[in-house]
mmCIF file of C-alpha atoms in Angstrom:
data_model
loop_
_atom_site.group_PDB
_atom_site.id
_atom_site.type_symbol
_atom_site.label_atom_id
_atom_site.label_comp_id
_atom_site.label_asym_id
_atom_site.label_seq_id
_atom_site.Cartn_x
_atom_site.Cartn_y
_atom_site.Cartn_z
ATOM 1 C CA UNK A 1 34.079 92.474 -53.424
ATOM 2 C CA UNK A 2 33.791 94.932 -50.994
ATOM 3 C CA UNK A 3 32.299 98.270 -52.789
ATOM 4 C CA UNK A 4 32.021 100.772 -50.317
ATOM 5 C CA UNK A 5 30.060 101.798 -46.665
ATOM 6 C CA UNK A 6 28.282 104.415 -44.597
ATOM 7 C CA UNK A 7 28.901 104.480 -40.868
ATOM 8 C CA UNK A 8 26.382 106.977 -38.512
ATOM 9 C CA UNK A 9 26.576 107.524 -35.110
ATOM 10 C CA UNK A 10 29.541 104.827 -34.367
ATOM 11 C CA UNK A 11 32.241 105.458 -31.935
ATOM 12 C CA UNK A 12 33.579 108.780 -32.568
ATOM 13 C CA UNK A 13 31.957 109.239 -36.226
ATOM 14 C CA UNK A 14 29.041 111.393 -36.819
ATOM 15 C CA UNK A 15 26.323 110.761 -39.004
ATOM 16 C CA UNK A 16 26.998 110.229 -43.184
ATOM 17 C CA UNK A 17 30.403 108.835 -43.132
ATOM 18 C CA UNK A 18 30.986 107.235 -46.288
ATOM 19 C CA UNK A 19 33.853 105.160 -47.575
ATOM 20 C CA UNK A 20 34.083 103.968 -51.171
ATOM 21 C CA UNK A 21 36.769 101.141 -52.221
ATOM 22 C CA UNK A 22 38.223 99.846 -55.090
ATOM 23 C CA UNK A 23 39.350 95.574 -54.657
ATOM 24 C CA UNK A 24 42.836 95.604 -52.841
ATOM 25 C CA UNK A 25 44.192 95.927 -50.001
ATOM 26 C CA UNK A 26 43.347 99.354 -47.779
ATOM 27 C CA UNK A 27 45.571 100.760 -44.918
ATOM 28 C CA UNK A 28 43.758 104.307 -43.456
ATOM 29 C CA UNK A 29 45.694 107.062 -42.215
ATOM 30 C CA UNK A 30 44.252 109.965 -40.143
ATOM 31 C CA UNK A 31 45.905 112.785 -38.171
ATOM 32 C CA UNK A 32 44.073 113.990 -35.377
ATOM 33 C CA UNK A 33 43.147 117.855 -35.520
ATOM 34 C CA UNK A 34 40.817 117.614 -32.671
ATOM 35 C CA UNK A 35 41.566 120.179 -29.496
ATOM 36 C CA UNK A 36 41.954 119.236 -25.907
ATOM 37 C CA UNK A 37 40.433 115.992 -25.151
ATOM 38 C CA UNK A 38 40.893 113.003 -27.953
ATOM 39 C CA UNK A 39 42.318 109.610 -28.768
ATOM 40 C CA UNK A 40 42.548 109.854 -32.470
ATOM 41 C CA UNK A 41 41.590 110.309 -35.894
ATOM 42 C CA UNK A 42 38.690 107.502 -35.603
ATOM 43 C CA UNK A 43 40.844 105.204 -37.669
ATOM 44 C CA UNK A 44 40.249 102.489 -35.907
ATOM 45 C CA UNK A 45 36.522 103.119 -35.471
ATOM 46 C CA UNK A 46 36.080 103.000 -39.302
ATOM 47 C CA UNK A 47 37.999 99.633 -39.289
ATOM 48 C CA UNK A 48 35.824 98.546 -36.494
ATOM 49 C CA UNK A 49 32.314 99.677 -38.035
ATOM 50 C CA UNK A 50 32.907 97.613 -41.365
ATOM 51 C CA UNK A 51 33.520 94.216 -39.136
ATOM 52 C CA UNK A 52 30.688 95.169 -37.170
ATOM 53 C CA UNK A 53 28.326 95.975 -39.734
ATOM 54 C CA UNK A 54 29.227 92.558 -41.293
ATOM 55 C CA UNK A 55 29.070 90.104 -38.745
ATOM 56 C CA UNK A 56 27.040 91.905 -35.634
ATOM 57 C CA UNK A 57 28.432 92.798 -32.263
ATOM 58 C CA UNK A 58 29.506 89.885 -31.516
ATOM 59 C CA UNK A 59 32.865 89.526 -32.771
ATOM 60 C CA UNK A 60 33.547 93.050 -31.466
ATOM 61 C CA UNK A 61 36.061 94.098 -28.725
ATOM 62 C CA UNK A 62 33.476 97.058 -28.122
ATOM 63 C CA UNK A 63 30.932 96.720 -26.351
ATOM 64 C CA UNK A 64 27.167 97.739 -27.730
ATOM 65 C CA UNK A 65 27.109 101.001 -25.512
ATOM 66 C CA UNK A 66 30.803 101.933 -26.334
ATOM 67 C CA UNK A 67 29.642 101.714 -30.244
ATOM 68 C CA UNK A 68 27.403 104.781 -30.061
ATOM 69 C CA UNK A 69 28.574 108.083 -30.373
ATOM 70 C CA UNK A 70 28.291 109.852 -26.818
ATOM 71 C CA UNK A 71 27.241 113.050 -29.044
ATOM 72 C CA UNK A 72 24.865 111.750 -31.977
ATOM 73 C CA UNK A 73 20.896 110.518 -31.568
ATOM 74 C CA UNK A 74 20.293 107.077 -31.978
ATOM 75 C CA UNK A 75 21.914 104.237 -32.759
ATOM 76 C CA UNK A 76 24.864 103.167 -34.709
ATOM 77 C CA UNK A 77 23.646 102.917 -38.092
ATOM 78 C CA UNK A 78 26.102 100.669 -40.498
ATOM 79 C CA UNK A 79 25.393 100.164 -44.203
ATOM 80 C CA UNK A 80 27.533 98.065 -46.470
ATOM 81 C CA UNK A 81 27.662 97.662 -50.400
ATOM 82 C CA UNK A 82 29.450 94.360 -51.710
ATOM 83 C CA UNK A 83 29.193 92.348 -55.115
ATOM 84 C CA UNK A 84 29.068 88.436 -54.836
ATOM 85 C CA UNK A 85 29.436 86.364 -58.121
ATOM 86 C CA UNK A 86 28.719 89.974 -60.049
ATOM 87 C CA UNK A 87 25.505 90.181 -57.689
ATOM 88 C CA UNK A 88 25.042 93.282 -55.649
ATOM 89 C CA UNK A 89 24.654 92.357 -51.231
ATOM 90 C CA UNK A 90 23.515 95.493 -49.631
ATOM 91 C CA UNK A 91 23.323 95.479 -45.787
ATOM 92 C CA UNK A 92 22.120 97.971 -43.373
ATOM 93 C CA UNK A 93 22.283 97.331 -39.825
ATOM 94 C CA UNK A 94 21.302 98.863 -37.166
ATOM 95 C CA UNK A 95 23.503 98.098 -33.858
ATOM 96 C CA UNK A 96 21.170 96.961 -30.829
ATOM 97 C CA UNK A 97 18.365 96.578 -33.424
ATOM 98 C CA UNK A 98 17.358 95.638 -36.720
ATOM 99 C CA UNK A 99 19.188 93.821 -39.229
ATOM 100 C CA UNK A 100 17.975 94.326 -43.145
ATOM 101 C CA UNK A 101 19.973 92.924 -46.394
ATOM 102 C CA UNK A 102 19.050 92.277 -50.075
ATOM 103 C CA UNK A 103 21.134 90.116 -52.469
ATOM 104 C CA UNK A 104 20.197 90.928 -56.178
ATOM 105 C CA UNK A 105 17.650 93.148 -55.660
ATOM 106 C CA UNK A 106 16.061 90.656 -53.316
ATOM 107 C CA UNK A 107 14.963 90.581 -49.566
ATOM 108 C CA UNK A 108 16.466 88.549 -47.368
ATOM 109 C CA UNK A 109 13.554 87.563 -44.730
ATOM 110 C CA UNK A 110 13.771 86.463 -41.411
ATOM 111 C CA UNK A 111 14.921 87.559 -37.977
ATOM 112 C CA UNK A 112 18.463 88.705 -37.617
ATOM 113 C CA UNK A 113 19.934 85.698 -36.859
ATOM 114 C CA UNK A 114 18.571 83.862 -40.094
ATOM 115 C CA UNK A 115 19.506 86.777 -42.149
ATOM 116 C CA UNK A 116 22.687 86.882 -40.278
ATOM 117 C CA UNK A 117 23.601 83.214 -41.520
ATOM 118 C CA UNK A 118 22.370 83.627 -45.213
ATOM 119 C CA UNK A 119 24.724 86.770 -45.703
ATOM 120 C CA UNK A 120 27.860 84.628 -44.092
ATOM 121 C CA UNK A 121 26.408 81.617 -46.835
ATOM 122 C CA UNK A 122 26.160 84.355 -49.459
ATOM 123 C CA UNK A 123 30.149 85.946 -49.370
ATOM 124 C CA UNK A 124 30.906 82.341 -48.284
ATOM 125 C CA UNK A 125 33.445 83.326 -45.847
ATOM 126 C CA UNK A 126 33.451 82.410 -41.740
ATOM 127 C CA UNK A 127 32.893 84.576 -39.274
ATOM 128 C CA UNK A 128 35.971 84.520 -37.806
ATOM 129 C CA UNK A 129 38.008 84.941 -41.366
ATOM 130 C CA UNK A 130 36.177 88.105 -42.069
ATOM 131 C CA UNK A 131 37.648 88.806 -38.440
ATOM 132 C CA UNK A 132 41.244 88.042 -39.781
ATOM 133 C CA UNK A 133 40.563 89.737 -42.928
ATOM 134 C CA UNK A 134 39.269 93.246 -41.366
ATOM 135 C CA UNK A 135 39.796 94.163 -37.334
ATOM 136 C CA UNK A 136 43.109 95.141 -37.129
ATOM 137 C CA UNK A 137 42.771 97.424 -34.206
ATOM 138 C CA UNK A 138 46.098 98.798 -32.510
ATOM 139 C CA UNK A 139 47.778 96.885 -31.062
ATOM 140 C CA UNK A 140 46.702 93.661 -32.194
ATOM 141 C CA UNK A 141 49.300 91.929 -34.025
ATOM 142 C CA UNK A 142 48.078 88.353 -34.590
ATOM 143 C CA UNK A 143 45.048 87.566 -37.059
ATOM 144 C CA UNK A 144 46.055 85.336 -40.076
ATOM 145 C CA UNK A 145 49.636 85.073 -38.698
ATOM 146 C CA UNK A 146 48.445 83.068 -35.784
ATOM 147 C CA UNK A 147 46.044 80.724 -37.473
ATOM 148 C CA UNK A 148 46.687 77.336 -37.963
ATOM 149 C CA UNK A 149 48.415 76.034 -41.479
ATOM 150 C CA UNK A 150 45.356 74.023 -41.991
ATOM 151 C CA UNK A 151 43.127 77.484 -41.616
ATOM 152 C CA UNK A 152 45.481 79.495 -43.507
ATOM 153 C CA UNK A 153 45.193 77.244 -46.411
ATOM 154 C CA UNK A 154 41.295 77.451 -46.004
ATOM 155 C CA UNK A 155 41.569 80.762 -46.250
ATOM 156 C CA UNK A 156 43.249 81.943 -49.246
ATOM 157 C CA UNK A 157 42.427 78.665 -51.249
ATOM 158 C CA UNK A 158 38.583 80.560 -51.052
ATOM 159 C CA UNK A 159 39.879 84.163 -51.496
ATOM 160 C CA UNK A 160 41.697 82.995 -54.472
ATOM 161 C CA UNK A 161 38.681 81.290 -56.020
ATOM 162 C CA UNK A 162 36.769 84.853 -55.594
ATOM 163 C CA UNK A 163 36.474 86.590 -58.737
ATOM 164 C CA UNK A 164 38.090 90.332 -58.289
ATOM 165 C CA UNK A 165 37.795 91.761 -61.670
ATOM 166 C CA UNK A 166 34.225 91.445 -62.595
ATOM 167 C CA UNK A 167 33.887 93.753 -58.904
#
């Protein structure tokens, strides 16, 4: 269960942007105030920084120099609070750098690649239906529509075997 997540210096958001979520489905709405010159509300950055600080950069449509914010020092700075199985996963990544997570108050060790797989193993979902699940940038009307029967099945047979109300 997805609990909540902090976003710094990604895309068009500044440092200490925090989201907190109850289980369900979210849709996020924004209405651009900016002056001059702008493409939005950062909507679809905040969309875009979740996926990201779950599976890496490499499922992105971004590239690593398009993720940091022209304005802010430092990299993009992504930290994400779930609950497994009642079990608290904290990650914190670091775009074009580290990657750190603990699951129940333990560190995960290794480089980012090993840590990489054992938080995939941990919310037991693929890579690519996390992708499904979160990157709905503008414009992009496929996702779980498109996948196979066989991978649709797959799908909700294991979201429907997660536990939502002990989150």
């Amino acid at each position: 269960v997805l609990e909540g997540y902090e976003v710094a210096n990604f895309q068009s958001r500044g440092n200490d942007q925090v989201v907190d979520l109850t289980p369900g489905l979210w849709s996020i709405i924004g209405k651009n105030l900016d002056e001059g010159v702008s493409n939005g509300t950062g909507k679809s950055s905040m969309v875009r920084a979740l996926n990201v600080g779950l599976l890496g950069t490499s499922f992105s449509d971004v590239t690593v120099k398009e993720m940091r914010n022209r304005f802010g020092d430092g990299n993009p700075r992504i930290k994400i609070r779930l609950k497994v199985d009642d079990k608290p996963l904290h990650i914190d990544r670091i775009v074009g750098g580290r990657l750190a997570a603990t699951f129940d108050g333990k560190e995960i060790e290794g480089k980012n690649e090993d840590i990489q797989k054992v938080i995939m193993d941990t919310i037991g979902l693929t890579e690519t239906q996390v992708n499904y699940l979160t990157n709905k940038a503008q414009g992009s009307f496929g996702g779980f529509l498109l996948m196979k029967d066989k991978d649709k099945k797959e799908l909700l047979v294991r979201l429907e075997e997660m536990d939502y109300a002990s989150g």
